[in-house]
CSV table of C-alpha atoms in Angstrom, one decimal:
chain,number,residue,atom,x,y,z
A,1,MET,CA,122.4,198.1,132.3
A,2,THR,CA,120.3,200.9,133.6
A,3,PRO,CA,117.4,200.2,136.0
A,4,ASN,CA,115.0,201.0,133.2
A,5,ASP,CA,116.1,198.0,131.1
A,6,THR,CA,114.6,195.7,133.7
A,7,LEU,CA,111.2,197.3,133.7
A,8,ILE,CA,108.7,195.1,132.0
A,9,GLY,CA,106.1,197.0,129.9
A,10,ALA,CA,102.4,196.2,130.1
A,11,GLY,CA,100.8,193.4,128.1
A,12,PHE,CA,97.1,193.3,127.1
A,13,ALA,CA,94.9,195.7,129.0
A,14,ASP,CA,91.9,193.5,128.2
A,15,PRO,CA,93.3,190.0,127.6
A,16,VAL,CA,90.0,188.4,126.7
A,17,PHE,CA,88.9,190.7,123.9
A,18,GLN,CA,92.2,191.9,122.7
A,19,SER,CA,93.5,188.3,122.2
A,20,GLN,CA,90.2,187.3,120.5
A,21,GLY,CA,90.5,190.2,118.0
A,22,ALA,CA,94.2,189.4,117.4
A,23,PHE,CA,93.5,185.7,117.0
A,24,ARG,CA,90.8,186.4,114.3
A,25,ALA,CA,93.4,188.5,112.4
A,26,LEU,CA,95.9,185.7,112.6
A,27,LEU,CA,93.3,183.1,111.6
A,28,ALA,CA,92.3,185.2,108.6
A,29,ALA,CA,96.0,185.8,107.7
A,30,LEU,CA,96.8,182.0,107.6
A,31,SER,CA,93.5,181.1,105.9
A,32,GLU,CA,94.1,183.7,103.2
A,33,PRO,CA,97.8,183.7,102.6
A,34,GLY,CA,99.3,186.8,101.1
A,35,LEU,CA,96.8,189.3,102.5
A,36,ALA,CA,98.0,191.6,105.2
A,37,TYR,CA,95.9,191.9,108.3
A,38,ASP,CA,96.0,194.5,111.0
A,39,ILE,CA,96.5,193.4,114.6
A,40,SER,CA,96.9,196.8,116.1
A,41,VAL,CA,96.4,196.5,119.9
A,42,SER,CA,98.4,198.8,122.0
A,43,VAL,CA,100.8,197.0,124.2
A,44,GLU,CA,104.1,198.2,125.5
A,45,THR,CA,106.2,196.3,123.0
A,46,PRO,CA,109.8,195.6,124.2
A,47,VAL,CA,112.8,196.6,122.1
A,48,GLY,CA,113.4,194.2,119.2
A,49,LEU,CA,109.9,192.9,118.7
A,50,GLU,CA,107.5,194.4,116.2
A,51,PRO,CA,104.1,195.3,117.7
A,52,ALA,CA,102.4,192.6,115.8
A,53,THR,CA,105.0,190.0,116.9
A,54,ALA,CA,104.4,190.9,120.5
A,55,VAL,CA,100.6,190.8,120.1
A,56,ALA,CA,100.7,187.5,118.3
A,57,LEU,CA,102.8,185.9,121.0
A,58,LEU,CA,100.7,187.3,123.8
A,59,THR,CA,97.7,185.8,122.0
A,60,LEU,CA,99.1,182.3,121.3
A,61,ALA,CA,102.0,181.5,123.5
A,62,ASP,CA,102.0,180.2,127.1
A,63,TYR,CA,103.8,177.7,129.2
A,64,GLU,CA,103.1,174.9,126.8
A,65,THR,CA,104.9,176.6,123.9
A,66,PRO,CA,108.6,177.1,123.9
A,67,ILE,CA,109.7,180.2,122.0
A,68,TRP,CA,113.0,180.7,120.1
A,69,LEU,CA,114.4,184.2,119.9
A,70,PRO,CA,117.7,185.4,118.5
A,71,ALA,CA,120.2,185.4,121.3
A,72,ALA,CA,120.3,189.2,121.5
A,73,LEU,CA,116.6,189.4,122.0
A,74,ARG,CA,116.4,186.4,124.3
A,75,ASP,CA,118.9,187.9,126.8
A,76,GLY,CA,117.4,191.4,126.5
A,77,PRO,CA,114.1,193.0,127.5
A,78,ALA,CA,112.1,191.0,124.8
A,79,GLY,CA,113.0,187.8,126.5
A,80,ALA,CA,112.1,189.1,129.9
A,81,TRP,CA,108.8,190.5,128.6
A,82,LEU,CA,107.8,187.2,127.0
A,83,ARG,CA,108.8,185.2,130.1
A,84,PHE,CA,106.7,187.4,132.3
A,85,HIS,CA,103.6,187.8,130.2
A,86,CYS,CA,103.4,184.4,128.5
A,87,GLY,CA,105.2,182.2,131.0
A,88,ALA,CA,106.9,180.6,128.0
A,89,THR,CA,110.2,178.9,128.0
A,90,LEU,CA,112.8,180.5,125.8
A,91,VAL,CA,114.8,177.7,124.1
A,92,GLU,CA,118.2,177.7,122.6
A,93,TYR,CA,117.6,175.2,119.8
A,94,PRO,CA,115.4,176.3,117.0
A,95,ALA,CA,114.0,172.8,116.4
A,96,ARG,CA,112.5,172.7,119.9
A,97,ALA,CA,110.4,175.8,119.4
A,98,ALA,CA,106.7,176.0,118.9
A,99,PHE,CA,107.0,179.7,118.0
A,100,ALA,CA,110.1,181.5,116.7
A,101,VAL,CA,110.9,185.1,115.9
A,102,ILE,CA,113.5,185.8,113.3
A,103,ASP,CA,114.9,188.9,111.5
A,104,GLY,CA,113.9,188.6,107.8
A,105,ALA,CA,117.2,190.2,106.8
A,106,GLY,CA,119.4,188.1,109.0
A,107,THR,CA,121.3,185.1,107.5
A,108,GLU,CA,120.7,182.7,110.4
A,109,PRO,CA,118.9,180.6,111.3
A,110,LYS,CA,117.6,179.0,108.1
A,111,LEU,CA,113.9,178.0,108.0
A,112,ALA,CA,115.0,174.4,107.7
A,113,ALA,CA,116.6,174.7,111.2
A,114,PHE,CA,113.1,174.8,112.8
A,115,ASN,CA,110.8,171.9,113.5
A,116,ALA,CA,108.9,170.8,110.4
A,117,GLY,CA,106.7,168.3,112.3
A,118,ASP,CA,106.7,164.6,111.5
A,119,ASP,CA,104.7,162.7,109.1
A,120,GLN,CA,102.2,161.4,111.7
A,121,PHE,CA,102.0,164.8,113.5
A,122,PRO,CA,102.7,167.6,111.0
A,123,ASP,CA,100.9,170.0,113.4
A,124,ARG,CA,103.8,169.9,115.8
A,125,SER,CA,105.9,172.2,113.6
A,126,THR,CA,107.2,175.6,114.5
A,127,THR,CA,105.3,178.8,113.6
A,128,VAL,CA,107.9,181.3,112.6
A,129,LEU,CA,107.3,185.1,112.9
A,130,VAL,CA,109.5,186.8,110.3
A,131,GLN,CA,110.1,190.4,111.2
A,132,CYS,CA,110.7,192.3,107.9
A,133,ALA,CA,111.2,195.9,106.8
A,134,GLY,CA,107.8,196.1,105.1
A,135,LEU,CA,104.9,194.0,103.8
A,136,GLU,CA,105.1,195.8,100.4
A,137,GLY,CA,107.7,197.5,98.3
A,138,GLY,CA,110.0,194.5,97.9
A,139,ALA,CA,110.4,192.1,95.0
A,140,THR,CA,107.1,190.6,93.8
A,141,VAL,CA,106.4,187.0,94.4
A,142,THR,CA,103.3,185.1,93.1
A,143,LEU,CA,101.6,182.7,95.4
A,144,GLU,CA,99.1,179.9,94.8
A,145,GLY,CA,97.4,177.3,97.0
A,146,PRO,CA,94.6,176.9,99.6
A,147,GLY,CA,93.1,180.3,100.6
A,148,ILE,CA,94.0,181.9,97.3
A,149,PRO,CA,91.5,182.3,94.5
A,150,GLY,CA,93.8,181.8,91.5
A,151,GLN,CA,97.0,183.6,92.2
A,152,ARG,CA,98.1,186.4,94.5
A,153,ALA,CA,101.1,188.7,94.4
A,154,VAL,CA,103.0,189.8,97.4
A,155,ALA,CA,106.1,192.0,97.7
A,156,PRO,CA,107.4,192.1,101.3
A,157,ALA,CA,110.6,194.1,101.7
A,158,GLY,CA,113.8,193.5,103.6
A,159,LEU,CA,114.2,189.8,103.3
A,160,ARG,CA,117.4,187.9,102.8
A,161,PRO,CA,118.2,187.0,99.2
A,162,GLU,CA,117.7,183.3,99.6
A,163,PHE,CA,114.5,183.6,101.6
A,164,TRP,CA,112.1,182.7,98.9
A,165,ALA,CA,114.2,179.7,97.9
A,166,GLU,CA,113.9,178.5,101.5
A,167,VAL,CA,110.1,179.1,101.4
A,168,GLU,CA,109.9,177.0,98.3
A,169,ASP,CA,111.9,174.2,99.9
A,170,ASN,CA,109.6,174.4,102.9
A,171,ALA,CA,106.5,174.2,100.7
A,172,ALA,CA,108.0,171.1,99.0
A,173,LEU,CA,107.9,169.3,102.4
A,174,TYR,CA,104.1,169.6,102.5
A,175,PRO,CA,102.2,168.4,104.5
A,176,LEU,CA,105.3,168.9,106.7
A,177,GLY,CA,107.0,172.3,107.1
A,178,VAL,CA,107.0,175.5,109.2
A,179,ASP,CA,104.2,178.1,108.9
A,180,LEU,CA,105.3,181.6,108.4
A,181,LEU,CA,103.8,184.9,109.5
A,182,LEU,CA,105.6,187.9,108.0
A,183,VAL,CA,105.3,190.8,110.4
A,184,HIS,CA,105.9,194.5,110.0
A,185,GLY,CA,104.6,197.1,112.4
A,186,ALA,CA,101.0,196.2,113.4
A,187,GLN,CA,100.5,194.1,110.3
A,188,VAL,CA,100.8,190.4,109.7
A,189,LEU,CA,100.8,188.3,106.4
A,190,GLY,CA,100.4,184.6,106.5
A,191,LEU,CA,102.5,182.1,104.5
A,192,PRO,CA,101.4,178.6,105.6
A,193,ARG,CA,103.3,175.6,104.3
A,194,SER,CA,100.4,174.9,101.9
A,195,THR,CA,101.2,178.0,99.9
A,196,GLN,CA,103.2,177.4,96.7
A,197,ILE,CA,105.6,179.9,95.2
A,198,VAL,CA,104.7,180.2,91.5
A,199,GLU,CA,107.2,182.8,90.5
A,200,ALA,CA,109.8,184.8,92.4
A,201,ARG,CA,111.3,187.8,90.8
B,1,MET,CA,87.5,169.9,151.0
B,2,THR,CA,84.7,171.4,149.0
B,3,VAL,CA,85.0,175.0,148.2
B,4,HIS,CA,81.7,176.8,148.0
B,5,GLN,CA,81.8,179.9,146.0
B,6,SER,CA,79.2,182.5,146.5
B,7,ILE,CA,78.6,185.0,143.8
B,8,THR,CA,77.7,188.2,145.5
B,9,ASP,CA,78.4,190.6,142.6
B,10,GLU,CA,75.7,189.8,140.1
B,11,THR,CA,77.1,192.0,137.4
B,12,ARG,CA,79.9,189.6,136.8
B,13,PRO,CA,79.4,186.0,135.6
B,14,ALA,CA,81.2,183.2,137.4
B,15,TYR,CA,82.9,182.1,134.2
B,16,ASN,CA,85.0,183.7,131.5
B,17,TYR,CA,83.6,185.3,128.3
B,18,ALA,CA,82.4,182.5,126.0
B,19,TYR,CA,82.6,180.0,128.8
B,20,LEU,CA,86.1,178.7,128.2
B,21,ASP,CA,89.1,180.0,130.2
B,22,GLU,CA,91.8,181.8,128.3
B,23,GLN,CA,94.3,179.0,128.5
B,24,THR,CA,91.9,176.6,126.8
B,25,LYS,CA,91.1,179.2,124.2
B,26,ARG,CA,94.8,179.6,123.4
B,27,MET,CA,95.2,175.8,123.0
B,28,ILE,CA,92.2,175.6,120.7
B,29,ARG,CA,93.4,178.7,118.7
B,30,ARG,CA,96.8,177.1,118.2
B,31,ALA,CA,95.2,173.9,117.0
B,32,LEU,CA,93.0,176.0,114.6
B,33,LEU,CA,95.9,177.8,113.1
B,34,LYS,CA,97.7,174.5,112.4
B,35,ALA,CA,94.5,173.0,111.1
B,36,VAL,CA,94.2,175.9,108.6
B,37,ALA,CA,97.8,175.4,107.5
B,38,ILE,CA,97.3,171.7,106.8
B,39,PRO,CA,93.8,171.5,105.2
B,40,GLY,CA,92.0,168.3,106.0
B,41,TYR,CA,94.5,167.1,108.6
B,42,GLN,CA,93.0,166.3,112.0
B,43,VAL,CA,94.8,168.2,114.8
B,44,PRO,CA,94.5,166.6,118.2
B,45,PHE,CA,93.4,169.0,120.9
B,46,GLY,CA,92.6,168.9,124.6
B,47,SER,CA,88.8,168.8,124.4
B,48,ARG,CA,87.2,170.1,127.6
B,49,GLU,CA,84.1,169.1,129.6
B,50,MET,CA,81.3,171.2,128.5
B,51,PRO,CA,77.9,171.8,130.2
B,52,LEU,CA,76.3,169.4,127.9
B,53,ALA,CA,76.9,165.8,126.9
B,54,ARG,CA,79.5,164.7,124.4
B,55,GLY,CA,77.8,164.1,121.2
B,56,TRP,CA,75.6,167.2,121.4
B,57,GLY,CA,78.1,169.4,119.6
B,58,THR,CA,80.8,170.0,122.2
B,59,GLY,CA,83.5,170.1,119.5
B,60,GLY,CA,81.7,172.7,117.5
B,61,ILE,CA,80.8,174.7,120.6
B,62,GLN,CA,84.5,174.8,121.7
B,63,VAL,CA,85.6,176.0,118.3
B,64,THR,CA,82.9,178.7,118.3
B,65,ALA,CA,83.8,179.7,121.8
B,66,ALA,CA,87.5,180.1,120.8
B,67,ILE,CA,86.7,182.3,117.8
B,68,ILE,CA,83.6,184.3,118.8
B,69,GLY,CA,83.9,188.0,119.7
B,70,PRO,CA,81.6,191.0,120.3
B,71,ASP,CA,81.6,191.8,116.5
B,72,ASP,CA,80.2,188.4,115.5
B,73,THR,CA,76.7,187.4,114.6
B,74,LEU,CA,76.0,183.7,115.3
B,75,LYS,CA,73.6,181.4,113.5
B,76,VAL,CA,73.2,177.8,114.7
B,77,ILE,CA,71.5,175.1,112.6
B,78,ASP,CA,70.6,171.5,113.4
B,79,GLN,CA,69.9,169.5,110.2
B,80,GLY,CA,69.3,172.7,108.4
B,81,ALA,CA,66.7,174.0,110.9
B,82,ASP,CA,67.2,177.0,113.2
B,83,ASP,CA,64.4,176.0,115.6
B,84,THR,CA,65.3,172.5,116.7
B,85,THR,CA,66.4,171.6,120.2
B,86,ASN,CA,70.2,171.4,119.6
B,87,ALA,CA,70.2,174.7,117.6
B,88,VAL,CA,68.1,176.6,120.1
B,89,SER,CA,70.1,175.4,123.1
B,90,ILE,CA,73.5,176.2,121.6
B,91,ARG,CA,72.3,179.6,120.4
B,92,ARG,CA,71.0,180.3,124.0
B,93,PHE,CA,74.3,179.0,125.4
B,94,PHE,CA,76.3,181.7,123.5
B,95,GLU,CA,73.6,184.4,124.2
B,96,ARG,CA,74.2,183.7,127.9
B,97,THR,CA,77.9,183.1,128.0
B,98,ALA,CA,79.2,185.4,125.3
B,99,ASP,CA,76.4,187.9,125.0
B,100,ALA,CA,76.3,186.9,121.4
B,101,ARG,CA,74.2,188.5,118.7
B,102,THR,CA,72.2,185.7,117.1
B,103,THR,CA,70.4,185.5,113.8
B,104,GLU,CA,68.5,183.0,111.7
B,105,ALA,CA,69.5,184.7,108.4
B,106,THR,CA,72.4,183.0,106.7
B,107,ASP,CA,73.6,186.2,105.0
B,108,GLU,CA,73.7,188.2,108.2
B,109,ALA,CA,75.8,185.6,110.2
B,110,THR,CA,79.6,185.8,110.5
B,111,ILE,CA,79.8,182.5,112.3
B,112,ILE,CA,77.4,179.6,111.4
B,113,GLN,CA,77.6,176.6,113.7
B,114,THR,CA,76.0,173.6,112.0
B,115,ARG,CA,75.1,170.1,112.7
B,116,HIS,CA,74.8,168.1,109.5
B,117,ARG,CA,73.9,170.7,106.9
B,118,ILE,CA,75.4,173.5,104.9
B,119,PRO,CA,72.9,176.3,104.3
B,120,GLU,CA,71.3,176.6,100.8
B,121,ALA,CA,72.1,180.3,100.5
B,122,PRO,CA,75.6,180.6,99.1
B,123,LEU,CA,78.3,181.4,101.7
B,124,LYS,CA,80.3,184.6,101.5
B,125,ALA,CA,83.9,185.5,102.0
B,126,GLY,CA,84.5,186.4,105.7
B,127,GLN,CA,81.9,183.9,107.0
B,128,ILE,CA,83.1,181.0,109.1
B,129,MET,CA,81.3,177.7,109.1
B,130,VAL,CA,81.8,175.6,112.3
B,131,TYR,CA,80.8,172.0,111.9
B,132,GLN,CA,79.9,169.6,114.8
B,133,VAL,CA,81.6,166.4,114.0
B,134,PRO,CA,80.8,163.0,115.7
B,135,GLN,CA,83.5,160.9,113.9
B,136,PRO,CA,86.4,162.9,112.4
B,137,GLU,CA,88.2,159.9,111.1
B,138,PRO,CA,86.9,158.9,107.7
B,139,LEU,CA,88.9,155.6,107.8
B,140,ARG,CA,87.6,154.6,111.3
B,141,LYS,CA,85.0,152.1,110.1
B,142,LEU,CA,87.6,150.5,107.9
B,143,GLU,CA,90.5,150.5,110.4
B,144,PRO,CA,89.6,150.8,114.1
B,145,ARG,CA,93.2,151.4,115.4
B,146,GLU,CA,94.2,155.0,115.7
B,147,ALA,CA,97.9,154.1,115.3
B,148,GLU,CA,97.1,152.6,111.9
B,149,THR,CA,94.8,155.3,110.6
B,150,ARG,CA,97.4,157.9,111.5
B,151,LYS,CA,100.0,156.1,109.4
B,152,MET,CA,97.5,155.8,106.6
B,153,HIS,CA,97.1,159.5,106.6
B,154,ALA,CA,100.8,160.1,107.0
B,155,TRP,CA,101.6,158.1,103.9
B,156,ALA,CA,98.4,159.0,102.0
B,157,GLU,CA,97.5,155.3,101.9
B,158,TYR,CA,93.9,155.6,100.9
B,159,GLY,CA,93.5,152.5,98.8
B,160,LEU,CA,91.3,151.0,101.5
B,161,MET,CA,88.7,153.8,101.0
B,162,GLN,CA,88.7,153.3,97.3
B,163,VAL,CA,88.2,149.6,97.8
B,164,LYS,CA,85.2,150.3,100.0
B,165,LEU,CA,83.6,152.5,97.4
B,166,TYR,CA,84.4,150.0,94.7
B,167,GLU,CA,82.8,147.1,96.7
B,168,ASN,CA,79.7,149.3,97.1
B,169,ILE,CA,79.5,149.7,93.3
B,170,ALA,CA,80.2,146.0,92.7
B,171,ARG,CA,77.4,145.0,95.1
B,172,PHE,CA,74.8,147.7,94.5
B,173,GLY,CA,75.7,149.3,91.3
B,174,GLU,CA,76.4,152.7,92.9
B,175,VAL,CA,78.1,154.2,95.9
B,176,THR,CA,75.5,153.9,98.7
B,177,THR,CA,77.1,156.4,101.1
B,178,THR,CA,74.7,159.2,101.2
B,179,TYR,CA,76.0,161.3,104.1
B,180,ASP,CA,79.5,161.9,105.5
B,181,TYR,CA,80.7,161.1,102.0
B,182,PRO,CA,84.6,161.2,102.1
B,183,VAL,CA,86.4,164.0,100.4
B,184,MET,CA,90.0,164.6,99.3
B,185,VAL,CA,91.2,168.0,100.5
B,186,ASN,CA,93.9,170.0,98.7
B,187,GLY,CA,94.8,166.7,96.9
B,188,ARG,CA,96.4,165.3,100.1
B,189,TYR,CA,94.2,164.3,103.0
B,190,VAL,CA,91.0,162.3,102.9
B,191,MET,CA,88.6,164.0,105.2
B,192,ALA,CA,85.2,163.3,106.8
B,193,PRO,CA,83.0,166.3,105.9
B,194,SER,CA,80.9,165.5,109.0
B,195,PRO,CA,77.5,163.9,108.5
B,196,ILE,CA,76.3,166.4,106.0
B,197,PRO,CA,74.3,164.8,103.1
B,198,LYS,CA,76.4,164.3,100.0
B,199,PHE,CA,74.1,166.8,98.4
B,200,ASP,CA,76.2,169.5,100.3
B,201,ASN,CA,79.6,168.2,99.4
B,202,PRO,CA,79.9,170.3,96.2
B,203,LYS,CA,79.3,173.4,98.3
B,204,MET,CA,82.6,172.8,100.1
B,205,GLN,CA,84.6,172.9,96.9
B,206,MET,CA,86.4,176.3,96.5
B,207,SER,CA,83.9,177.8,99.1
B,208,PRO,CA,84.7,181.5,99.8
B,209,ALA,CA,84.0,180.8,103.5
B,210,LEU,CA,86.4,179.4,106.1
B,211,GLN,CA,85.3,176.0,107.3
B,212,LEU,CA,86.3,174.7,110.8
B,213,PHE,CA,85.4,171.3,112.2
B,214,GLY,CA,85.4,170.3,115.8
B,215,ALA,CA,85.0,166.8,117.3
B,216,GLY,CA,84.7,167.1,121.0
B,217,ARG,CA,84.5,163.4,122.0
B,218,GLU,CA,87.2,162.4,119.6
B,219,LYS,CA,89.3,165.5,120.4
B,220,ARG,CA,90.1,166.6,116.9
B,221,ILE,CA,90.0,169.9,115.1
B,222,TYR,CA,90.4,170.2,111.3
B,223,ALA,CA,89.8,172.9,108.7
B,224,VAL,CA,89.3,173.8,105.1
B,225,PRO,CA,90.5,177.4,104.2
B,226,PRO,CA,88.6,179.4,101.6
B,227,HIS,CA,89.2,178.6,98.0
B,228,THR,CA,90.5,175.1,98.7
B,229,SER,CA,89.9,172.0,96.5
B,230,VAL,CA,87.5,169.6,98.2
B,231,ARG,CA,86.8,166.7,95.8
B,232,SER,CA,84.4,163.9,96.6
B,233,LEU,CA,86.0,160.5,96.0
B,234,ASP,CA,84.7,158.7,93.0
B,235,PHE,CA,85.7,156.8,89.9
B,236,ASP,CA,86.0,157.9,86.3
B,237,ASP,CA,83.2,155.5,85.2
B,238,HIS,CA,81.1,156.2,88.4
B,239,PRO,CA,81.3,159.9,88.9
B,240,PHE,CA,80.1,161.4,92.1
B,241,ARG,CA,76.4,162.3,92.1
B,242,ILE,CA,74.2,164.2,94.5
B,243,GLN,CA,70.7,163.2,95.6
B,244,SER,CA,67.7,164.5,93.6
B,245,TRP,CA,64.0,164.4,94.3
B,246,GLU,CA,61.1,163.8,92.0
B,247,GLN,CA,59.0,166.6,93.5
B,248,PRO,CA,59.8,170.2,94.7
B,249,CYS,CA,59.5,171.4,98.3
B,250,ALA,CA,55.8,171.1,99.3
B,251,LEU,CA,55.9,174.5,101.1
B,252,CYS,CA,58.0,176.8,99.0
B,253,GLY,CA,58.3,174.9,95.7
B,254,ALA,CA,62.1,174.9,95.6
B,255,ALA,CA,63.4,172.3,93.2
B,256,ASP,CA,67.1,172.8,94.0
B,257,SER,CA,67.3,172.4,97.8
B,258,TYR,CA,67.8,169.4,100.0
B,259,LEU,CA,64.4,168.0,101.1
B,260,ASP,CA,63.3,166.1,104.2
B,261,GLU,CA,60.6,163.5,104.0
B,262,VAL,CA,57.9,164.2,106.5
B,263,VAL,CA,55.2,161.6,107.3
B,264,ILE,CA,51.9,163.4,107.8
B,265,ASP,CA,49.3,160.8,108.6
B,266,ASP,CA,49.0,157.0,109.2
B,267,GLN,CA,47.6,156.5,105.7
B,268,GLY,CA,51.0,156.6,104.0
B,269,GLY,CA,50.7,160.3,103.3
B,270,ARG,CA,54.0,162.3,103.2
B,271,MET,CA,55.4,165.5,102.1
B,272,PHE,CA,58.9,166.7,101.1
B,273,VAL,CA,60.0,170.0,102.6
B,274,CYS,CA,63.3,172.0,102.6
B,275,SER,CA,65.6,170.9,105.4
B,276,ASP,CA,67.0,174.5,105.5
B,277,SER,CA,64.2,176.3,107.4
B,278,HIS,CA,65.5,179.8,106.8
B,279,HIS,CA,65.8,179.2,103.1
B,280,CYS,CA,62.2,177.9,102.9
B,281,GLU,CA,60.9,180.8,104.9
B,282,THR,CA,62.7,183.3,102.8
B,283,ARG,CA,61.3,181.8,99.6
B,284,ARG,CA,57.8,181.8,101.0
B,285,ALA,CA,58.2,185.4,102.0
B,286,ASP,CA,59.2,186.1,98.5
B,287,GLY,CA,55.9,184.7,97.3
B,288,HIS,CA,57.0,181.2,96.2
B,289,ARG,CA,54.2,178.7,97.0
B,290,GLY,CA,54.4,174.9,97.2
B,291,ALA,CA,51.6,172.5,96.6
B,292,MET,CA,50.8,171.9,100.3
B,293,LEU,CA,51.4,175.3,101.7
B,294,ALA,CA,47.7,176.2,102.0
B,295,ASP,CA,47.0,172.9,103.9
B,296,ALA,CA,50.0,173.4,106.3
B,297,SER,CA,49.0,177.0,106.8
B,298,ALA,CA,45.4,176.0,107.6
B,299,LEU,CA,46.7,173.8,110.4
B,300,HIS,CA,48.9,176.6,111.7
B,301,LEU,CA,52.0,174.6,111.1
B,302,VAL,CA,53.6,177.4,109.1
B,303,GLU,CA,52.7,181.0,108.4
B,304,ASP,CA,51.5,181.7,104.9
B,305,GLU,CA,53.0,185.1,104.1
B,306,ALA,CA,51.0,185.5,101.0
B,307,LYS,CA,47.6,185.2,102.7
B,308,PRO,CA,45.9,188.5,103.5
């Protein structure tokens, strides 16, 4: 490890307004599933996190919200960066996490490994940030549900083959289930548990 | 020990932007995102002390404070009116603490905080309604124990609510609930729409605006995303009906808006006027004239735009 690896990059320059702007994008993304929203705020993103992932976690995570990261990220600069800026605990078990970051193309962990909430407190489920290769250009999937007038088509790229089947299983748990934010670059696309997959091709 | 803080630098306020500290905002924002993901479900949150009493809209204020930014234009209404005490003081609160741009025009607002009404002008995509909610639990009057109502929501056990509406019909021939009329959201959760008149319930159905609800005393936040099914509970043989009036608004002549009854003398005289003050003013400015506008104008109660 070179000394540079231990340097922690800067977070928000203006925490109040940058987090407010980012939150409104996240709120819009989850209330209108399938639409991509921009949360471009310049922060010194650590290796392994997409810029939008880093901004979303800076906006929402703190000492009350355990975060799950893949082991490689957890032990690397990304883990150190989140510990420092958010004060969040990094947990080993996916089911303990309030927020999680996964690689959309990776095979593990499955969405079912995260906390889906319980029937009396479905709000205690994990919010999973899925880092993928692009929010368009992949196979088209048609969505339906709250926040969508009629139907809406999305085509995120670089997701594991069984991803949409997992999303379907997750939606079947409604009102339980994890809420997904697909992330690429500075963009974020919401897929809350309330969204149904009509057709995946 | 008491710490006395003296503020020497007058350019900086002694509190954070929009009054709440960032930690509190994050907590409310997380609750809002979960509320949006589970439409109609009441998310518990750590309601803070606000500089006004519980019951004066502290839930709505906390929600607004967590979402408002420099790009927003805020409208605040109280029973439809922009110029009543609660609306004026909340608007002033955000002008002071968040340097907010405020408006009375429904179509100019990006955030509309409301107590007990939905504006008559149709809402647009991108607008956010923030409702002040006194009692978020629609089942509370039927079942006082929180542990029980939580199970009823968990298992979608809503028979008790249907029985209550049925008993209403059996005794009075119709459902007598006229405000806070329970709704079914996204086919799953029964939700209290806050004490809006049932006249406003149909406006929630598939609304293009995002609707957020904050109950400060009861410490609950819930939400209805845009384009979400919000169905008022009813029966096949007793379909849901909204209020209607025999006369139009006495000031602007509107026949399709929610009217307030105003007693005008001690001889039994009364008039019906729009509860949405901005809607009524807009219509009068457009030249619509109600039967009593000339009288009210002569008494300087309202301005008659059409008068030379």
